[in-house]
Amino acid sequence: MSILVLQTIIKQWDKSQQSPAHSEARASLPDRYAITEPRELKLNRGQCFVDQHYDNLLNDRLQFGQTESGKLVFDRFQISLDTKQLEYRDSAQAQQAMQMLGNLEDNWIQYQYEWRYRFDDGDYIYWLYEQVVVNAISVKQLDKNVFLNAEPALVFHDAD
């Protein structure tokens, strides 16, 4: 049986943090980490661990679920737990079909995208910007350095 390993990294900032110095500081942060405290998701078809790294003002923005057909869904992604295929849908094309990114069986894939949304914080309303990095792989045995041992098989960038 294989283990699905997901690592999510969220870097967030507001309009006051858009200077070149702020941009450089964000760019200097890693796009992968050793697995430190993975949270196990209860799935009907297999085992999944999620390792989350946040610069997060909106605690646990990424929600994970499972469809009746056995796909793990979160944010803009879905993964077939049977075939280990990772799929993505651009938020601007919500009515479009999912885009197949690749197979996660012993190959890790990295997907990066940027997003912004309105944030209401009591008396203040402002735009919150974020860069999300998703690292994903399906392995036989959990290795805390799985994303550090090798470069990703595929890297995707999507700037909204």
Coordinates of N, CA and C in Angstrom, one line a residue:
M1 N 0.8 -1.2 0.0 CA 0.0 0.0 0.0 C 0.9 1.2 0.0
S2 N 0.5 2.2 -0.7 CA 1.3 3.5 -0.8 C 0.7 4.5 0.1
I3 N 1.6 5.5 0.4 CA 1.3 6.6 1.3 C 1.3 7.9 0.5
L4 N 0.3 8.7 0.5 CA 0.3 10.0 -0.1 C 0.8 11.0 0.8
V5 N 1.8 11.8 0.4 CA 2.4 12.8 1.2 C 2.2 14.1 0.6
L6 N 1.6 15.1 1.3 CA 1.4 16.4 0.8 C 2.1 17.4 1.7
Q7 N 2.7 18.4 1.1 CA 3.3 19.4 1.9 C 2.7 20.7 1.3
T8 N 2.2 21.6 2.2 CA 1.7 22.9 1.8 C 2.4 24.0 2.5
I9 N 2.8 25.0 1.7 CA 3.5 26.1 2.2 C 2.7 27.4 1.8
I10 N 2.3 28.2 2.7 CA 1.6 29.4 2.4 C 2.3 30.6 3.0
K11 N 2.7 31.5 2.0 CA 3.3 32.8 2.4 C 2.2 33.9 2.2
Q12 N 1.9 34.7 3.2 CA 0.9 35.7 3.0 C 1.4 37.1 3.3
W13 N 0.8 38.1 2.7 CA 1.2 39.5 2.9 C 0.1 40.4 2.5
D14 N 0.1 41.6 3.0 CA -0.9 42.6 2.6 C -0.2 43.7 1.8
K15 N -1.0 44.6 1.4 CA -0.5 45.7 0.4 C 0.7 46.4 1.0
S16 N 0.8 46.6 2.3 CA 2.0 47.3 2.8 C 3.3 46.5 2.7
Q17 N 3.2 45.3 2.3 CA 4.4 44.4 2.2 C 4.7 44.0 0.8
Q18 N 4.6 45.0 -0.1 CA 4.8 44.7 -1.5 C 6.1 45.4 -2.1
S19 N 6.9 45.9 -1.2 CA 8.1 46.5 -1.6 C 9.1 45.5 -2.2
P20 N 10.1 45.9 -2.9 CA 11.2 45.0 -3.4 C 11.8 44.2 -2.2
A21 N 12.0 44.9 -1.1 CA 12.7 44.2 0.1 C 11.8 43.1 0.6
H22 N 10.5 43.4 0.7 CA 9.5 42.3 1.1 C 9.5 41.2 0.1
S23 N 9.5 41.5 -1.1 CA 9.4 40.5 -2.2 C 10.7 39.6 -2.1
E24 N 11.8 40.2 -2.0 CA 13.1 39.4 -1.8 C 13.1 38.5 -0.6
A25 N 12.6 39.0 0.5 CA 12.5 38.2 1.7 C 11.6 37.0 1.5
R26 N 10.5 37.2 0.8 CA 9.6 36.0 0.6 C 10.2 35.1 -0.4
A27 N 10.9 35.6 -1.4 CA 11.6 34.7 -2.4 C 12.7 33.9 -1.8
S28 N 13.3 34.4 -0.7 CA 14.4 33.7 -0.1 C 13.9 32.5 0.8
L29 N 12.6 32.4 1.0 CA 12.1 31.3 1.9 C 12.1 30.0 1.0
P30 N 12.3 28.9 1.7 CA 12.3 27.6 0.9 C 10.9 27.3 0.3
D31 N 11.0 26.5 -0.8 CA 9.8 26.0 -1.4 C 9.6 24.5 -1.0
R32 N 10.4 24.0 -0.1 CA 10.2 22.6 0.4 C 10.9 22.5 1.8
Y33 N 10.4 21.6 2.6 CA 11.0 21.4 3.9 C 11.1 19.9 4.2
A34 N 11.8 19.6 5.2 CA 11.7 18.2 5.8 C 10.3 18.1 6.4
I35 N 9.8 16.9 6.4 CA 8.5 16.6 7.0 C 8.7 16.6 8.5
T36 N 8.0 17.5 9.2 CA 8.2 17.7 10.6 C 7.1 17.1 11.5
E37 N 5.9 17.6 11.3 CA 4.8 17.1 12.1 C 3.6 16.8 11.2
P38 N 3.7 15.7 10.5 CA 2.6 15.5 9.5 C 1.3 15.1 10.3
R39 N 0.2 15.6 9.7 CA -1.1 15.3 10.2 C -1.7 14.2 9.3
E40 N -2.2 13.1 9.9 CA -2.7 12.0 9.1 C -4.2 12.4 8.8
L41 N -4.6 12.2 7.5 CA -5.9 12.4 7.1 C -6.6 11.0 7.1
K42 N -7.8 10.9 7.6 CA -8.6 9.7 7.5 C -9.3 9.6 6.2
L43 N -8.8 8.6 5.4 CA -9.4 8.4 4.1 C -9.9 7.0 3.9
N44 N -10.9 6.8 3.0 CA -11.4 5.5 2.8 C -10.5 4.6 2.0
R45 N -9.7 5.2 1.2 CA -8.8 4.4 0.3 C -7.4 4.8 0.4
G46 N -6.8 4.4 1.5 CA -5.3 4.7 1.6 C -5.0 5.6 2.7
Q47 N -3.7 5.9 2.8 CA -3.1 6.7 3.9 C -2.6 8.0 3.3
C48 N -2.8 9.1 4.0 CA -2.3 10.4 3.6 C -1.8 11.2 4.7
F49 N -0.6 11.8 4.6 CA 0.0 12.7 5.6 C 0.1 14.1 5.0
V50 N -0.3 15.1 5.7 CA -0.2 16.5 5.3 C 0.8 17.2 6.2
D51 N 1.8 17.8 5.7 CA 2.8 18.6 6.4 C 2.5 20.1 6.0
Q52 N 2.1 20.9 6.9 CA 1.7 22.3 6.6 C 2.7 23.3 7.2
H53 N 3.1 24.2 6.4 CA 4.0 25.3 6.8 C 3.3 26.6 6.5
Y54 N 3.0 27.5 7.5 CA 2.2 28.7 7.3 C 2.9 29.9 7.7
D55 N 2.7 30.9 6.9 CA 2.9 32.3 7.2 C 1.5 32.8 7.1
N56 N 0.6 32.2 8.0 CA -0.8 32.2 7.7 C -1.6 33.1 8.7
L57 N -2.3 34.1 8.1 CA -3.2 34.9 8.9 C -4.6 34.3 9.1
L58 N -4.9 33.4 8.2 CA -6.2 32.7 8.2 C -6.0 31.2 8.5
N59 N -5.8 30.9 9.7 CA -5.5 29.5 10.1 C -6.3 28.5 9.4
D60 N -5.5 27.5 8.9 CA -6.1 26.4 8.2 C -7.0 26.7 7.0
R61 N -6.6 27.6 6.2 CA -7.4 28.0 5.0 C -7.6 26.8 4.1
L62 N -6.6 25.9 4.0 CA -6.8 24.8 3.1 C -7.5 23.7 3.8
Q63 N -8.7 23.3 3.3 CA -9.5 22.3 3.8 C -9.4 21.0 2.9
F64 N -9.4 19.9 3.5 CA -9.2 18.6 2.8 C -10.5 17.8 2.9
G65 N -10.9 17.1 1.8 CA -12.1 16.3 1.8 C -11.9 15.2 0.9
Q66 N -12.9 14.3 0.9 CA -12.8 13.1 0.0 C -14.2 13.0 -0.7
T67 N -14.1 12.8 -2.1 CA -15.3 12.6 -2.8 C -15.8 11.2 -2.7
E68 N -17.0 10.9 -3.1 CA -17.6 9.6 -3.1 C -16.8 8.6 -4.1
S69 N -16.2 9.2 -5.1 CA -15.5 8.4 -6.1 C -14.1 8.1 -5.6
G70 N -13.7 8.6 -4.4 CA -12.4 8.3 -3.8 C -11.3 9.2 -4.1
K71 N -11.6 10.5 -4.5 CA -10.6 11.5 -4.8 C -10.4 12.4 -3.6
L72 N -9.2 12.7 -3.3 CA -8.9 13.7 -2.2 C -9.0 15.0 -2.9
V73 N -9.7 15.9 -2.3 CA -9.8 17.3 -2.8 C -9.4 18.3 -1.8
F74 N -8.7 19.3 -2.3 CA -8.3 20.5 -1.4 C -8.0 21.6 -2.3
D75 N -8.4 22.8 -1.9 CA -8.1 24.0 -2.6 C -8.4 23.9 -4.1
R76 N -7.5 24.0 -5.0 CA -7.7 23.8 -6.4 C -7.3 22.5 -7.0
F77 N -7.1 21.5 -6.1 CA -6.5 20.2 -6.5 C -7.4 19.1 -6.2
Q78 N -7.2 18.0 -6.9 CA -7.7 16.7 -6.6 C -6.7 15.6 -6.9
I79 N -6.8 14.6 -6.1 CA -5.8 13.4 -6.4 C -6.6 12.2 -6.3
S80 N -6.5 11.4 -7.4 CA -7.2 10.0 -7.4 C -6.3 9.1 -6.5
L81 N -7.0 8.6 -5.4 CA -6.3 7.7 -4.5 C -6.0 6.4 -5.2
D82 N -6.7 6.0 -6.2 CA -6.5 4.8 -6.9 C -5.3 4.9 -7.9
T83 N -5.3 5.9 -8.7 CA -4.3 6.0 -9.8 C -3.2 7.0 -9.4
K84 N -3.3 7.7 -8.3 CA -2.3 8.6 -7.9 C -2.0 9.8 -8.9
Q85 N -3.1 10.2 -9.6 CA -3.0 11.3 -10.6 C -3.4 12.6 -9.9
L86 N -2.5 13.6 -10.0 CA -2.8 14.9 -9.5 C -3.4 15.8 -10.6
E87 N -4.5 16.4 -10.2 CA -5.2 17.3 -11.1 C -5.3 18.7 -10.5
Y88 N -5.5 19.7 -11.3 CA -5.5 21.1 -10.9 C -6.6 21.9 -11.7
R89 N -7.3 22.8 -11.1 CA -8.2 23.7 -11.8 C -7.8 25.1 -11.4
D90 N -7.6 25.9 -12.4 CA -7.3 27.4 -12.2 C -8.6 28.0 -11.6
S91 N -8.4 28.8 -10.6 CA -9.6 29.4 -9.9 C -10.4 30.3 -10.9
A92 N -9.7 30.9 -11.9 CA -10.4 31.8 -12.8 C -11.2 31.0 -13.8
Q93 N -11.0 29.7 -13.9 CA -11.7 28.8 -14.8 C -12.4 27.7 -14.1
A94 N -13.2 28.1 -13.1 CA -13.9 27.2 -12.2 C -14.8 26.2 -13.0
Q95 N -15.3 26.7 -14.1 CA -16.2 25.8 -14.9 C -15.5 24.8 -15.8
Q96 N -14.2 25.0 -16.0 CA -13.4 24.2 -16.9 C -13.1 22.8 -16.2
A97 N -12.7 21.9 -17.0 CA -12.4 20.6 -16.5 C -11.0 20.7 -15.8
M98 N -10.8 19.7 -14.9 CA -9.5 19.7 -14.2 C -8.4 19.4 -15.2
Q99 N -7.2 20.0 -15.0 CA -6.0 19.7 -15.8 C -5.2 18.7 -15.2
M100 N -4.8 17.6 -15.9 CA -4.0 16.6 -15.4 C -2.5 17.1 -15.3
L101 N -1.9 16.9 -14.1 CA -0.6 17.4 -13.9 C 0.4 16.3 -14.0
G102 N 0.1 15.1 -13.5 CA 1.0 14.0 -13.5 C 0.7 12.9 -12.5
N103 N 1.5 11.9 -12.5 CA 1.4 10.8 -11.6 C 2.3 11.0 -10.5
L104 N 1.8 10.7 -9.2 CA 2.6 10.9 -8.0 C 3.4 9.7 -7.5
E105 N 3.2 8.6 -8.2 CA 3.8 7.3 -7.8 C 5.3 7.4 -7.9
D106 N 6.0 7.6 -6.7 CA 7.5 7.7 -6.6 C 8.0 8.9 -7.4
N107 N 7.2 9.9 -7.8 CA 7.6 11.1 -8.4 C 7.0 12.2 -7.6
W108 N 7.7 13.2 -7.3 CA 7.1 14.3 -6.6 C 6.9 15.5 -7.6
I109 N 5.8 16.2 -7.4 CA 5.3 17.3 -8.2 C 5.2 18.5 -7.3
Q110 N 5.6 19.6 -7.8 CA 5.5 20.9 -7.1 C 4.6 21.8 -7.9
Y111 N 3.6 22.4 -7.3 CA 2.8 23.4 -7.9 C 2.8 24.7 -7.1
Q112 N 3.1 25.8 -7.7 CA 3.1 27.1 -7.0 C 2.1 28.1 -7.7
Y113 N 1.3 28.8 -6.9 CA 0.5 29.8 -7.5 C 0.3 31.0 -6.5
E114 N -0.1 32.1 -7.0 CA -0.3 33.3 -6.2 C -1.8 33.6 -6.3
W115 N -2.3 34.2 -5.3 CA -3.7 34.5 -5.2 C -3.9 35.7 -4.3
R116 N -5.1 36.4 -4.4 CA -5.4 37.4 -3.5 C -6.9 37.4 -3.2
Y117 N -7.3 37.8 -2.1 CA -8.7 37.9 -1.8 C -9.0 38.9 -0.7
R118 N -10.2 39.3 -0.6 CA -10.6 40.3 0.3 C -10.7 39.7 1.7
F119 N -10.1 40.4 2.7 CA -10.1 40.0 4.1 C -10.7 41.0 5.0
D120 N -11.7 40.6 5.7 CA -12.4 41.4 6.6 C -12.0 41.1 8.1
D121 N -11.3 42.1 8.7 CA -10.7 42.0 10.0 C -11.4 43.0 10.9
G122 N -12.6 42.7 11.3 CA -13.4 43.7 12.2 C -13.6 45.0 11.5
D123 N -12.9 46.0 11.9 CA -13.1 47.4 11.4 C -12.3 47.6 10.1
Y124 N -11.5 46.7 9.7 CA -10.6 46.8 8.5 C -11.0 45.8 7.5
I125 N -11.0 46.3 6.2 CA -11.1 45.4 5.1 C -10.0 45.7 4.2
Y126 N -9.2 44.7 3.8 CA -8.1 44.8 2.9 C -7.9 43.6 2.1
W127 N -7.0 43.7 1.1 CA -6.6 42.6 0.2 C -5.5 41.8 0.9
L128 N -5.6 40.5 0.9 CA -4.6 39.7 1.4 C -4.0 38.9 0.2
Y129 N -2.7 38.9 0.1 CA -2.0 38.2 -1.0 C -1.4 37.0 -0.5
E130 N -1.3 36.0 -1.3 CA -0.5 34.8 -0.8 C 0.1 34.0 -2.0
Q131 N 1.2 33.3 -1.7 CA 1.8 32.4 -2.6 C 1.6 31.0 -1.9
V132 N 1.1 30.1 -2.6 CA 0.8 28.7 -2.1 C 1.8 27.8 -2.9
V133 N 2.4 26.9 -2.2 CA 3.3 25.9 -2.8 C 2.7 24.6 -2.3
V134 N 2.5 23.7 -3.2 CA 2.0 22.3 -2.9 C 3.0 21.3 -3.4
N135 N 3.6 20.5 -2.5 CA 4.5 19.4 -2.9 C 3.7 18.1 -2.7
A136 N 3.8 17.2 -3.6 CA 3.0 16.0 -3.5 C 3.8 14.8 -4.1
I137 N 3.6 13.7 -3.4 CA 4.2 12.4 -3.8 C 3.5 11.2 -3.2
S138 N 3.5 10.1 -3.8 CA 3.0 8.8 -3.3 C 4.2 7.9 -3.2
V139 N 4.4 7.4 -1.9 CA 5.6 6.6 -1.6 C 5.2 5.3 -0.9
K140 N 6.1 4.3 -0.8 CA 5.8 3.1 -0.1 C 6.0 3.3 1.4
Q141 N 7.0 4.2 1.8 CA 7.3 4.4 3.2 C 7.6 5.9 3.4
L142 N 7.1 6.4 4.5 CA 7.2 7.8 4.8 C 8.7 8.1 5.1
D143 N 9.3 9.1 4.4 CA 10.7 9.5 4.6 C 10.6 11.0 4.9
K144 N 11.1 11.5 6.1 CA 10.9 12.9 6.4 C 11.6 13.8 5.5
N145 N 12.6 13.3 4.7 CA 13.3 14.1 3.7 C 12.9 13.9 2.3
V146 N 11.7 13.4 2.1 CA 11.3 13.0 0.7 C 11.3 14.2 -0.2
F147 N 11.1 15.4 0.2 CA 11.1 16.5 -0.7 C 12.5 17.2 -0.7
L148 N 13.4 16.8 0.1 CA 14.7 17.3 0.1 C 15.7 16.4 -0.6
N149 N 15.4 15.1 -0.8 CA 16.3 14.1 -1.3 C 16.6 14.3 -2.8
A150 N 15.6 14.9 -3.5 CA 15.7 15.0 -5.0 C 14.9 16.2 -5.4
E151 N 15.2 16.7 -6.6 CA 14.4 17.7 -7.2 C 13.1 17.2 -7.7
P152 N 12.0 18.0 -7.8 CA 10.7 17.5 -8.3 C 10.8 17.0 -9.7
A153 N 10.0 16.0 -10.0 CA 9.9 15.5 -11.4 C 9.3 16.6 -12.3
L154 N 8.3 17.3 -11.8 CA 7.6 18.4 -12.5 C 7.4 19.6 -11.6
V155 N 7.5 20.8 -12.1 CA 7.3 22.0 -11.4 C 6.4 22.9 -12.3
F156 N 5.3 23.3 -11.6 CA 4.3 24.2 -12.3 C 4.2 25.5 -11.6
H157 N 4.0 26.6 -12.3 CA 3.8 27.9 -11.8 C 2.6 28.5 -12.4
D158 N 1.7 29.1 -11.6 CA 0.5 29.7 -12.1 C 0.4 31.0 -11.3
A159 N 0.5 32.2 -12.0 CA 0.3 33.5 -11.3 C -1.1 34.0 -11.7
D160 N -1.9 34.1 -10.7 CA -3.3 34.6 -11.0 C -3.3 36.1 -11.2

